[in-house]
Amino acid sequence: MREKCGVYGGIHENIALELKRGLFSLQHRGQESCGISVVENGTLKTIKNMGLVRDVLKDEKMLSIKSEMGIGHVRYSTAGSSEIINAQPLELTYKGSKVAVAHNGNLEKQDEMLKKIEDKGEIFITDTDTEILLHKLVNHFKSPPIEWDPIQMAEVLFEVKGAFSLLFLFEDKVVAVRDPHGYRPLWIRKDKNSTLFSSEDSAFPLGGKLMEMEPGSVAVARKDDFIYKRLVNVKASQCVFECIYFSRPDSHTFGKSVYDLRQKFGEKCAEENPVEGDLIIPVMDSGLLAAIGFSKVSGIPLEPALVRNPWIGRTFIEPTGRSSAVKMKLSVVSNVLKGKRVVLVDDSIVRGTTAKRIVELVRKAKPSEIHFRVASPPVLSECFWGIDIPDRTSLIARQGIEKAKEDLKVDSLKYLSLEGMCEVLGGCDDFCFRCFTRGDVME
Amino acid sequence: MREKCGVYGGIHENIALELKRGLFSLQHRGQESCGISVVENGTLKTIKNMGLVRDVLKDEKMLSIKSEMGIGHVRYSTAGSSEIINAQPLELTYKGSKVAVAHNGNLEKQDEMLKKIEDKGEIFITDTDTEILLHKLVNHFKSPPIEWDPIQMAEVLFEVKGAFSLLFLFEDKVVAVRDPHGYRPLWIRKDKNSTLFSSEDSAFPLGGKLMEMEPGSVAVARKDDFIYKRLVNVKASQCVFECIYFSRPDSHTFGKSVYDLRQKFGEKCAEENPVEGDLIIPVMDSGLLAAIGFSKVSGIPLEPALVRNPWIGRTFIEPTGRSSAVKMKLSVVSNVLKGKRVVLVDDSIVRGTTAKRIVELVRKAKPSEIHFRVASPPVLSECFWGIDIPDRTSLIARQGIEKAKEDLKVDSLKYLSLEGMCEVLGGCDDFCFRCFTRGDVME
Amino acid sequence: MREKCGVYGGIHENIALELKRGLFSLQHRGQESCGISVVENGTLKTIKNMGLVRDVLKDEKMLSIKSEMGIGHVRYSTAGSSEIINAQPLELTYKGSKVAVAHNGNLEKQDEMLKKIEDKGEIFITDTDTEILLHKLVNHFKSPPIEWDPIQMAEVLFEVKGAFSLLFLFEDKVVAVRDPHGYRPLWIRKDKNSTLFSSEDSAFPLGGKLMEMEPGSVAVARKDDFIYKRLVNVKASQCVFECIYFSRPDSHTFGKSVYDLRQKFGEKCAEENPVEGDLIIPVMDSGLLAAIGFSKVSGIPLEPALVRNPWIGRTFIEPTGRSSAVKMKLSVVSNVLKGKRVVLVDDSIVRGTTAKRIVELVRKAKPSEIHFRVASPPVLSECFWGIDIPDRTSLIARQGIEKAKEDLKVDSLKYLSLEGMCEVLGGCDDFCFRCFTRGDVME
Amino acid sequence: MREKCGVYGGIHENIALELKRGLFSLQHRGQESCGISVVENGTLKTIKNMGLVRDVLKDEKMLSIKSEMGIGHVRYSTAGSSEIINAQPLELTYKGSKVAVAHNGNLEKQDEMLKKIEDKGEIFITDTDTEILLHKLVNHFKSPPIEWDPIQMAEVLFEVKGAFSLLFLFEDKVVAVRDPHGYRPLWIRKDKNSTLFSSEDSAFPLGGKLMEMEPGSVAVARKDDFIYKRLVNVKASQCVFECIYFSRPDSHTFGKSVYDLRQKFGEKCAEENPVEGDLIIPVMDSGLLAAIGFSKVSGIPLEPALVRNPWIGRTFIEPTGRSSAVKMKLSVVSNVLKGKRVVLVDDSIVRGTTAKRIVELVRKAKPSEIHFRVASPPVLSECFWGIDIPDRTSLIARQGIEKAKEDLKVDSLKYLSLEGMCEVLGGCDDFCFRCFTRGDVME
């Protein structure tokens, strides 16, 4: 599973450096491209490119920007192909004024919306669904962005179905909008000198007053003014995968400690799926907390015997082919495993490709048994709201757990149940968990 | 005066490398950003960035592209600010198909057109007028690009006023369009294996059959098909500055040898503006041919005593300020000038900033007199069709030649007359020379 | 504490890519500069620069090298300042032949040796002690490197006191030498097509026959020949810090599983230093295994509530100063700690700077108590053999543990005892642990 | 023929930026690598790498250096292969003090000297003959560099045969030394705040008091002290190729205006080698002045019909092979040449490879005749003092002019005579012109 996007922005005396700092902290949400838009001397400008924050937003450049207002974005493509034109923030010029937007999430029924707009003869320069939102807004206001009323903006956007946590930068303000179902998180931090927005609260500087924006709400930050308003109050549909995998463990996404949830998913999984084992190996780095929880309940000791090499980049050429990339990134402490009944614990399995390679690696250390435990339910359907889940035929669990077990070549394969997950969450009413259901038709 | 854009493209067995080669040869037309679009495995994709051809279109990348069809662009911004979003080719996705466009030239009445389109609620992602053309086309066809008829495309574009030499890349063809007035040049080269388009003929490989596209014409290159058609035949309005400064001397822009014209502008300038001088100094590199012509007619010997440093980049930080950049790039062979009556010859003067610094530099070598001769008429008006002539108040000649002479601190300042220029060109009927007229209203 | 160097090399059908792969796996031993020397068409050549493996040894470059013999190096400066001239491998030309050397370790009495050599009028181009070894060898052989006998080479080198695991590349062979005390590790891997050397066994490809070179041994790999010989057998003095911190956990440095040792150091530390606590926080990433061991013995649950951001580079500019770098890299899951008795477990403390900042960070989460446990003894002396331990006055433990505790502002501070460490190691006879003694004079 | 090296240095309130400026102006003397050494806070440090000044000496880096004393170097390898280890300045550490050296020129009998030093058991880290000089100095002084007496240094260096214009940087001074024969140029510029040294006077800022260092002289610049002394006064042997090709035309190398000399070489060549021609084509850029001189005397008009593309880098990959690189860089204005008797004028021909390709290119424009005139004598021998003249068998003139003419496929090929060259120079007594003689043995 690939990460999605992260947004950061606000009003700050040195916004360029603050955006860089914030995007650094959100880099786990997207490593493909990144960028910032700032208002400098009354003019909106954008710096963006393919690459990591440290390469695109160079210190010298950041230091040279004198600005107090801006937004930023890190991106891993969900919709839209991987080209520079799709990097965000996306700028729009309309009737002499500019607006920039940074978007986390995916719209529903994009093709339909696209068709409707294109049928009117309007055009698309990027491959991103974000551009659809700009069309919507322009079609409504037909005036320079500077004149758009933020409340009305939100109302227009709320007619669109899908996931969107959005930051808009105008020449005089930053506007944040979270969709009515609240698929993606969005946070506000205020202190006496600054107002900041972020996909995750852990990206904020320490201190300040924090508040998670409610689904269907809008916030407006101006240099000396701040407005927050919830416009819509419908049943939320917050993405449970944020809790399972996307968010940093030190975040409090959807009002819950991600750190606590992940341990408890592991604990619950252990309760539901007891196993005779000698040691528990977390699939690093993301499976560590689930493995700790599993270990606590099962009493099987934790052994972090899968080691990651943090220095490898995303690609590595080898004459012997691509599959060795995983071997490069992961290695196994063999002596610990030999002859042991090993329990691998991961937060989730999607296609199973990496899981398969890990089992292969572990097998080489000659354990007597390998059991796989997954601290979330089987992924059975693709996602329409911004998670890069491949088409359903490639989802390993879709063929049935027994068949998946054989595919992975493990002695047992067990998942946390949907009920178990919901119990940990304190109920699933406010969550979207469609990917864990055999949802063949979109409701 | 800043250069504008250059386009290159066509059908070739190894189009990526051929685009790089061609854009290298057109790099004098734009050094700010560059890019190419190619069709690879039936899919259109674009590589572009800020920077020179050698930095953006790396060999390894070019070698890895397997494509036989593509277009490329080098850009110096005329309309549109200097941001990556404005780099070309510009890609459009519409109803599931893509088209990319590379544009040399500027549209007239952009604000008006923009307003009209924006009033319908359509939006602009880039700051370029090229996007206006895409709106026009989409509004007309309302079908996927792949279905657009090239002849109809040209007809739609010909309704737009302004300068445009355009290359379009579709999944199955390259289409070239030159506006009815032919402001900017556009060439075709055919041999049995390839069809290429270029802003200047000198960028083509040697050999092949060359043809300058006529104003108001359209050409379509497919893998095994080629169509050329002139659709409109009105009075041409070809930019005389292409002959004076933009095009490479080895080009044959507008059917004329640029090399010959520049020498003859210098000769005519000498006839019209005799001067008692000891030596002629060309303002390198662009003034050399004019200076040779001036020298031939006047009998005053040529002395290339202004030396350029080709290794300096576009900017150079010095603690003592920005003006030293010129001093870094140019130096003077002082002993040649001392006590002599010096005649500086340049192809043109626009704002006069560089000319002023050169005179200052030359003055330090203590010549007895400095005369300045300009092998083109005084620039009196801004340009609407793609030349970056600053707003008219900064044009040095607009205040009167006597005042300009004082500004430059030279003993005499003379220009080629409009009549003289037209005589060299064999008549100005087919040329646009508005910038040399006090054209306060646009016709 | 900073990492030191790593070496990799040997004979392999595609040595350039194999060196890159191996150095990637040793990148934790040095991130300042790196390089490789290979023999291509009979000629020895070196590619090196400041920076990480992924930046210095680009794939295109590696793919273009046709070579079957080479050595590589990753470096964090211990001796020698941080300049490109000090990057390794270091090449020597002597009487028309070349040799390149990659060195892990530091020599003793460098100043003395330097003086002796300089007194003879010989010069040094680099700041590295490696150059001293080259002087030694040349002074002995006074013949082209190609003629040097590897056994004699080792004998000459063994007269030098200090730490050196060395790889030499000649035009016809690779020679590996490990100093008589075996301060630094060095491994051999053989299969039927290749012979490889590495600082750590975990960097090798899977499979093959592995052997740790004994202290005082030499190995010679030629295309179809392999020699291994132990020349000296004295009391070993292997660096215990390799086990505590430097080596990867999946390595078997000095014949021991690093993974096992680290857990057991943690266990022993827990036995020796019981504490009433609610949770154990590993100081990530290096303290995890010690923390697991501590948790097992103490029964206090593990909570990885210190989270690292892997995307931050080595430096981060902030207007508010340098200390925030730590805050950028580490964050705390506050809700887990509030009101709790927290036990921080780390593998070692040297100067205490980072430890101090971590305690500060943790304190902000308002735990009721903070206890610090260190799974190695107090560092009391600097190191002469290749570990970047700052001068002794900056060692936090040197002022006494009580004072150190106050400095760190923790409720208790306890270390693993020297005896405890030696017990885990199965005896300290073969180890160097001088840094844990108040060794004011060098034996 | 390839350029060699350039040196720049001295005392200046902002020496880092001044070095960058100076090296920019000397970039024509070497584009392979460059570097600077400066004294900052009493410590000597060096920044160097492969590449151009603009890439290696980044503005941010230069701006961050606070230093008043330094030296710099641009390099095209003559001796020493093209590796980073050979980039200059070269730093030496000896008995705790440092010295850096920048060298223009080549030593004679390097192998002999090398052998002598190596026989004593001393070693070489770089492939450069500059390292030999450091050995010499150290062997003499056997004390820390800081104590070396500059006059004695020069005396020691003057025992070495060969070409060396040297700048040394000590922690307290810059020392400049020019060899007794003065093969390579070296200049001093003084004003009340700064003392600067440069290979060419044209690289200095305007103004100041200029003086060319005499052969066999030494200069010492300290913050408030300056010494200049000529120690040896023997027959000079200044490299005539500096006047013909290497130096910038605005320099006054060896007391002569390079600009004047080049024109006069062309004039003399025309006197000696009359030709019936319709037009003279300078081989740009370096042949322009010779061509102007030739045109003046012959009365044949100048036509700069060979056009260079300044944007091409040093290499260009083409599927059709390497020879097209020349075609990329040069193009021909064909219509000017058709049916004409063309006279190509160049400053010199060494191997003739480029000349051959130019003739080929020109031939395609279908001139009726092509005559080649060279404004210097035939190159018959290689050079031992720093010019990259390939081994003698590849020198086109060595096979006889008639055969060379056939090789080039021209209708006539004539050179300036040695006598003619000497006449222009006002006598050859103080010049080295060995490459123009059939000097099979070195005197």
PDB file of N, CA and C in Angstrom, chain C residues 280-337:
ATOM      1  N   ILE C 280       8.516   1.052  29.633  1.00  0.00           N
ATOM      2  CA  ILE C 280       9.893   1.190  29.147  1.00  0.00           C
ATOM      3  C   ILE C 280       9.859   1.800  27.761  1.00  0.00           C
ATOM      4  N   ILE C 281      10.593   2.895  27.620  1.00  0.00           N
ATOM      5  CA  ILE C 281      10.651   3.529  26.297  1.00  0.00           C
ATOM      6  C   ILE C 281      12.034   3.321  25.714  1.00  0.00           C
ATOM      7  N   PRO C 282      12.136   2.583  24.616  1.00  0.00           N
ATOM      8  CA  PRO C 282      13.431   2.459  23.951  1.00  0.00           C
ATOM      9  C   PRO C 282      13.812   3.783  23.292  1.00  0.00           C
ATOM     10  N   VAL C 283      15.087   4.145  23.420  1.00  0.00           N
ATOM     11  CA  VAL C 283      15.560   5.309  22.670  1.00  0.00           C
ATOM     12  C   VAL C 283      15.842   4.799  21.266  1.00  0.00           C
ATOM     13  N   MET C 284      14.943   5.128  20.335  1.00  0.00           N
ATOM     14  CA  MET C 284      14.983   4.540  18.983  1.00  0.00           C
ATOM     15  C   MET C 284      16.098   5.173  18.165  1.00  0.00           C
ATOM     16  N   ASP C 285      16.681   4.491  17.132  1.00  0.00           N
ATOM     17  CA  ASP C 285      16.334   3.122  16.864  1.00  0.00           C
ATOM     18  C   ASP C 285      17.279   2.175  17.601  1.00  0.00           C
ATOM     19  N   SER C 286      18.433   2.681  18.012  1.00  0.00           N
ATOM     20  CA  SER C 286      19.467   1.749  18.442  1.00  0.00           C
ATOM     21  C   SER C 286      19.187   1.118  19.806  1.00  0.00           C
ATOM     22  N   GLY C 287      18.328   1.716  20.629  1.00  0.00           N
ATOM     23  CA  GLY C 287      18.099   1.171  21.960  1.00  0.00           C
ATOM     24  C   GLY C 287      17.025   0.095  22.027  1.00  0.00           C
ATOM     25  N   LEU C 288      16.406  -0.245  20.921  1.00  0.00           N
ATOM     26  CA  LEU C 288      15.249  -1.139  20.953  1.00  0.00           C
ATOM     27  C   LEU C 288      15.555  -2.509  21.562  1.00  0.00           C
ATOM     28  N   LEU C 289      16.663  -3.128  21.131  1.00  0.00           N
ATOM     29  CA  LEU C 289      16.952  -4.477  21.613  1.00  0.00           C
ATOM     30  C   LEU C 289      17.267  -4.486  23.101  1.00  0.00           C
ATOM     31  N   ALA C 290      18.062  -3.518  23.545  1.00  0.00           N
ATOM     32  CA  ALA C 290      18.345  -3.421  24.974  1.00  0.00           C
ATOM     33  C   ALA C 290      17.050  -3.231  25.760  1.00  0.00           C
ATOM     34  N   ALA C 291      16.163  -2.440  25.227  1.00  0.00           N
ATOM     35  CA  ALA C 291      14.895  -2.177  25.905  1.00  0.00           C
ATOM     36  C   ALA C 291      14.047  -3.438  25.990  1.00  0.00           C
ATOM     37  N   ILE C 292      14.044  -4.225  24.919  1.00  0.00           N
ATOM     38  CA  ILE C 292      13.296  -5.481  24.946  1.00  0.00           C
ATOM     39  C   ILE C 292      13.850  -6.404  26.032  1.00  0.00           C
ATOM     40  N   GLY C 293      15.193  -6.471  26.078  1.00  0.00           N
ATOM     41  CA  GLY C 293      15.822  -7.288  27.121  1.00  0.00           C
ATOM     42  C   GLY C 293      15.458  -6.778  28.509  1.00  0.00           C
ATOM     43  N   PHE C 294      15.512  -5.489  28.684  1.00  0.00           N
ATOM     44  CA  PHE C 294      15.172  -4.883  29.969  1.00  0.00           C
ATOM     45  C   PHE C 294      13.724  -5.195  30.345  1.00  0.00           C
ATOM     46  N   SER C 295      12.866  -5.118  29.365  1.00  0.00           N
ATOM     47  CA  SER C 295      11.444  -5.368  29.581  1.00  0.00           C
ATOM     48  C   SER C 295      11.204  -6.812  30.010  1.00  0.00           C
ATOM     49  N   LYS C 296      11.868  -7.739  29.320  1.00  0.00           N
ATOM     50  CA  LYS C 296      11.702  -9.157  29.647  1.00  0.00           C
ATOM     51  C   LYS C 296      12.009  -9.419  31.111  1.00  0.00           C
ATOM     52  N   VAL C 297      13.159  -8.918  31.542  1.00  0.00           N
ATOM     53  CA  VAL C 297      13.602  -9.206  32.901  1.00  0.00           C
ATOM     54  C   VAL C 297      12.788  -8.445  33.937  1.00  0.00           C
ATOM     55  N   SER C 298      12.506  -7.207  33.641  1.00  0.00           N
ATOM     56  CA  SER C 298      11.835  -6.374  34.637  1.00  0.00           C
ATOM     57  C   SER C 298      10.323  -6.605  34.644  1.00  0.00           C
ATOM     58  N   GLY C 299       9.816  -7.132  33.536  1.00  0.00           N
ATOM     59  CA  GLY C 299       8.372  -7.296  33.440  1.00  0.00           C
ATOM     60  C   GLY C 299       7.635  -5.999  33.161  1.00  0.00           C
ATOM     61  N   ILE C 300       8.364  -4.923  33.000  1.00  0.00           N
ATOM     62  CA  ILE C 300       7.711  -3.641  32.682  1.00  0.00           C
ATOM     63  C   ILE C 300       7.441  -3.608  31.185  1.00  0.00           C
ATOM     64  N   PRO C 301       6.217  -3.243  30.803  1.00  0.00           N
ATOM     65  CA  PRO C 301       5.890  -3.318  29.375  1.00  0.00           C
ATOM     66  C   PRO C 301       6.643  -2.282  28.526  1.00  0.00           C
ATOM     67  N   LEU C 302       6.905  -2.711  27.306  1.00  0.00           N
ATOM     68  CA  LEU C 302       7.617  -1.886  26.330  1.00  0.00           C
ATOM     69  C   LEU C 302       6.652  -0.916  25.671  1.00  0.00           C
ATOM     70  N   GLU C 303       7.054   0.327  25.567  1.00  0.00           N
ATOM     71  CA  GLU C 303       6.233   1.309  24.854  1.00  0.00           C
ATOM     72  C   GLU C 303       7.129   2.157  23.962  1.00  0.00           C
ATOM     73  N   PRO C 304       7.125   1.897  22.662  1.00  0.00           N
ATOM     74  CA  PRO C 304       8.005   2.686  21.775  1.00  0.00           C
ATOM     75  C   PRO C 304       7.429   4.079  21.523  1.00  0.00           C
ATOM     76  N   ALA C 305       7.326   4.864  22.583  1.00  0.00           N
ATOM     77  CA  ALA C 305       6.627   6.148  22.504  1.00  0.00           C
ATOM     78  C   ALA C 305       7.512   7.304  22.041  1.00  0.00           C
ATOM     79  N   LEU C 306       8.782   6.994  21.752  1.00  0.00           N
ATOM     80  CA  LEU C 306       9.634   7.989  21.087  1.00  0.00           C
ATOM     81  C   LEU C 306       9.665   7.632  19.606  1.00  0.00           C
ATOM     82  N   VAL C 307       9.201   8.524  18.746  1.00  0.00           N
ATOM     83  CA  VAL C 307       9.059   8.230  17.324  1.00  0.00           C
ATOM     84  C   VAL C 307      10.075   9.047  16.532  1.00  0.00           C
ATOM     85  N   ARG C 308      10.772   8.374  15.632  1.00  0.00           N
ATOM     86  CA  ARG C 308      11.748   9.061  14.790  1.00  0.00           C
ATOM     87  C   ARG C 308      11.156   9.384  13.434  1.00  0.00           C
ATOM     88  N   ASN C 309      11.526  10.516  12.878  1.00  0.00           N
ATOM     89  CA  ASN C 309      11.158  10.842  11.506  1.00  0.00           C
ATOM     90  C   ASN C 309      12.324  10.467  10.599  1.00  0.00           C
ATOM     91  N   PRO C 310      12.158   9.421   9.792  1.00  0.00           N
ATOM     92  CA  PRO C 310      13.295   8.966   8.993  1.00  0.00           C
ATOM     93  C   PRO C 310      13.608   9.871   7.814  1.00  0.00           C
ATOM     94  N   TRP C 311      12.791  10.864   7.545  1.00  0.00           N
ATOM     95  CA  TRP C 311      12.962  11.667   6.330  1.00  0.00           C
ATOM     96  C   TRP C 311      13.849  12.881   6.532  1.00  0.00           C
ATOM     97  N   ILE C 312      14.123  13.211   7.751  1.00  0.00           N
ATOM     98  CA  ILE C 312      14.949  14.390   8.018  1.00  0.00           C
ATOM     99  C   ILE C 312      16.394  14.087   7.648  1.00  0.00           C
ATOM    100  N   GLY C 313      17.045  15.022   7.025  1.00  0.00           N
ATOM    101  CA  GLY C 313      18.461  14.876   6.738  1.00  0.00           C
ATOM    102  C   GLY C 313      19.288  15.158   7.982  1.00  0.00           C
ATOM    103  N   ARG C 314      20.582  15.315   7.795  1.00  0.00           N
ATOM    104  CA  ARG C 314      21.447  15.504   8.952  1.00  0.00           C
ATOM    105  C   ARG C 314      21.369  16.896   9.536  1.00  0.00           C
ATOM    106  N   THR C 315      20.977  17.864   8.730  1.00  0.00           N
ATOM    107  CA  THR C 315      20.893  19.222   9.262  1.00  0.00           C
ATOM    108  C   THR C 315      19.526  19.781   8.946  1.00  0.00           C
ATOM    109  N   PHE C 316      19.116  20.669   9.758  1.00  0.00           N
ATOM    110  CA  PHE C 316      17.868  21.351   9.501  1.00  0.00           C
ATOM    111  C   PHE C 316      17.979  22.774  10.040  1.00  0.00           C
ATOM    112  N   ILE C 317      17.859  23.729   9.129  1.00  0.00           N
ATOM    113  CA  ILE C 317      17.944  25.127   9.525  1.00  0.00           C
ATOM    114  C   ILE C 317      16.648  25.561  10.173  1.00  0.00           C
ATOM    115  N   GLU C 318      16.745  26.141  11.333  1.00  0.00           N
ATOM    116  CA  GLU C 318      15.569  26.766  11.910  1.00  0.00           C
ATOM    117  C   GLU C 318      15.964  28.130  12.457  1.00  0.00           C
ATOM    118  N   PRO C 319      15.069  29.079  12.292  1.00  0.00           N
ATOM    119  CA  PRO C 319      15.397  30.433  12.770  1.00  0.00           C
ATOM    120  C   PRO C 319      15.673  30.410  14.273  1.00  0.00           C
ATOM    121  N   THR C 320      15.013  29.489  14.937  1.00  0.00           N
ATOM    122  CA  THR C 320      15.128  29.472  16.394  1.00  0.00           C
ATOM    123  C   THR C 320      16.344  28.678  16.869  1.00  0.00           C
ATOM    124  N   GLY C 321      17.190  28.282  15.969  1.00  0.00           N
ATOM    125  CA  GLY C 321      18.464  27.693  16.388  1.00  0.00           C
ATOM    126  C   GLY C 321      18.557  26.208  16.213  1.00  0.00           C
ATOM    127  N   ARG C 322      19.727  25.680  16.512  1.00  0.00           N
ATOM    128  CA  ARG C 322      20.120  24.352  16.108  1.00  0.00           C
ATOM    129  C   ARG C 322      19.497  23.250  16.957  1.00  0.00           C
ATOM    130  N   SER C 323      19.163  23.580  18.190  1.00  0.00           N
ATOM    131  CA  SER C 323      18.730  22.537  19.104  1.00  0.00           C
ATOM    132  C   SER C 323      17.425  21.879  18.690  1.00  0.00           C
ATOM    133  N   SER C 324      16.703  22.553  17.849  1.00  0.00           N
ATOM    134  CA  SER C 324      15.428  21.999  17.428  1.00  0.00           C
ATOM    135  C   SER C 324      15.594  20.835  16.466  1.00  0.00           C
ATOM    136  N   ALA C 325      16.815  20.589  16.024  1.00  0.00           N
ATOM    137  CA  ALA C 325      17.040  19.449  15.136  1.00  0.00           C
ATOM    138  C   ALA C 325      16.582  18.162  15.796  1.00  0.00           C
ATOM    139  N   VAL C 326      16.896  18.010  17.048  1.00  0.00           N
ATOM    140  CA  VAL C 326      16.479  16.806  17.754  1.00  0.00           C
ATOM    141  C   VAL C 326      14.959  16.728  17.831  1.00  0.00           C
ATOM    142  N   LYS C 327      14.350  17.850  18.105  1.00  0.00           N
ATOM    143  CA  LYS C 327      12.890  17.873  18.168  1.00  0.00           C
ATOM    144  C   LYS C 327      12.274  17.481  16.830  1.00  0.00           C
ATOM    145  N   MET C 328      12.932  17.864  15.746  1.00  0.00           N
ATOM    146  CA  MET C 328      12.447  17.500  14.422  1.00  0.00           C
ATOM    147  C   MET C 328      12.526  16.002  14.196  1.00  0.00           C
ATOM    148  N   LYS C 329      13.604  15.416  14.677  1.00  0.00           N
ATOM    149  CA  LYS C 329      13.811  14.004  14.390  1.00  0.00           C
ATOM    150  C   LYS C 329      13.035  13.094  15.320  1.00  0.00           C
ATOM    151  N   LEU C 330      12.810  13.548  16.518  1.00  0.00           N
ATOM    152  CA  LEU C 330      12.147  12.711  17.510  1.00  0.00           C
ATOM    153  C   LEU C 330      10.868  13.375  17.959  1.00  0.00           C
ATOM    154  N   SER C 331       9.858  12.571  18.127  1.00  0.00           N
ATOM    155  CA  SER C 331       8.701  13.137  18.790  1.00  0.00           C
ATOM    156  C   SER C 331       8.174  12.099  19.760  1.00  0.00           C
ATOM    157  N   VAL C 332       7.305  12.572  20.620  1.00  0.00           N
ATOM    158  CA  VAL C 332       6.881  11.760  21.747  1.00  0.00           C
ATOM    159  C   VAL C 332       5.374  11.532  21.666  1.00  0.00           C
ATOM    160  N   VAL C 333       4.940  10.310  21.957  1.00  0.00           N
ATOM    161  CA  VAL C 333       3.506  10.032  22.040  1.00  0.00           C
ATOM    162  C   VAL C 333       3.071  10.373  23.464  1.00  0.00           C
ATOM    163  N   SER C 334       2.616  11.591  23.620  1.00  0.00           N
ATOM    164  CA  SER C 334       2.463  12.146  24.966  1.00  0.00           C
ATOM    165  C   SER C 334       1.459  11.395  25.836  1.00  0.00           C
ATOM    166  N   ASN C 335       0.333  11.061  25.266  1.00  0.00           N
ATOM    167  CA  ASN C 335      -0.728  10.515  26.113  1.00  0.00           C
ATOM    168  C   ASN C 335      -0.308   9.227  26.834  1.00  0.00           C
ATOM    169  N   VAL C 336       0.636   8.506  26.233  1.00  0.00           N
ATOM    170  CA  VAL C 336       1.077   7.257  26.845  1.00  0.00           C
ATOM    171  C   VAL C 336       1.863   7.509  28.136  1.00  0.00           C
ATOM    172  N   LEU C 337       2.520   8.662  28.207  1.00  0.00           N
ATOM    173  CA  LEU C 337       3.472   8.902  29.290  1.00  0.00           C
ATOM    174  C   LEU C 337       2.883   9.644  30.476  1.00  0.00           C
TER     175      LEU C 337
END
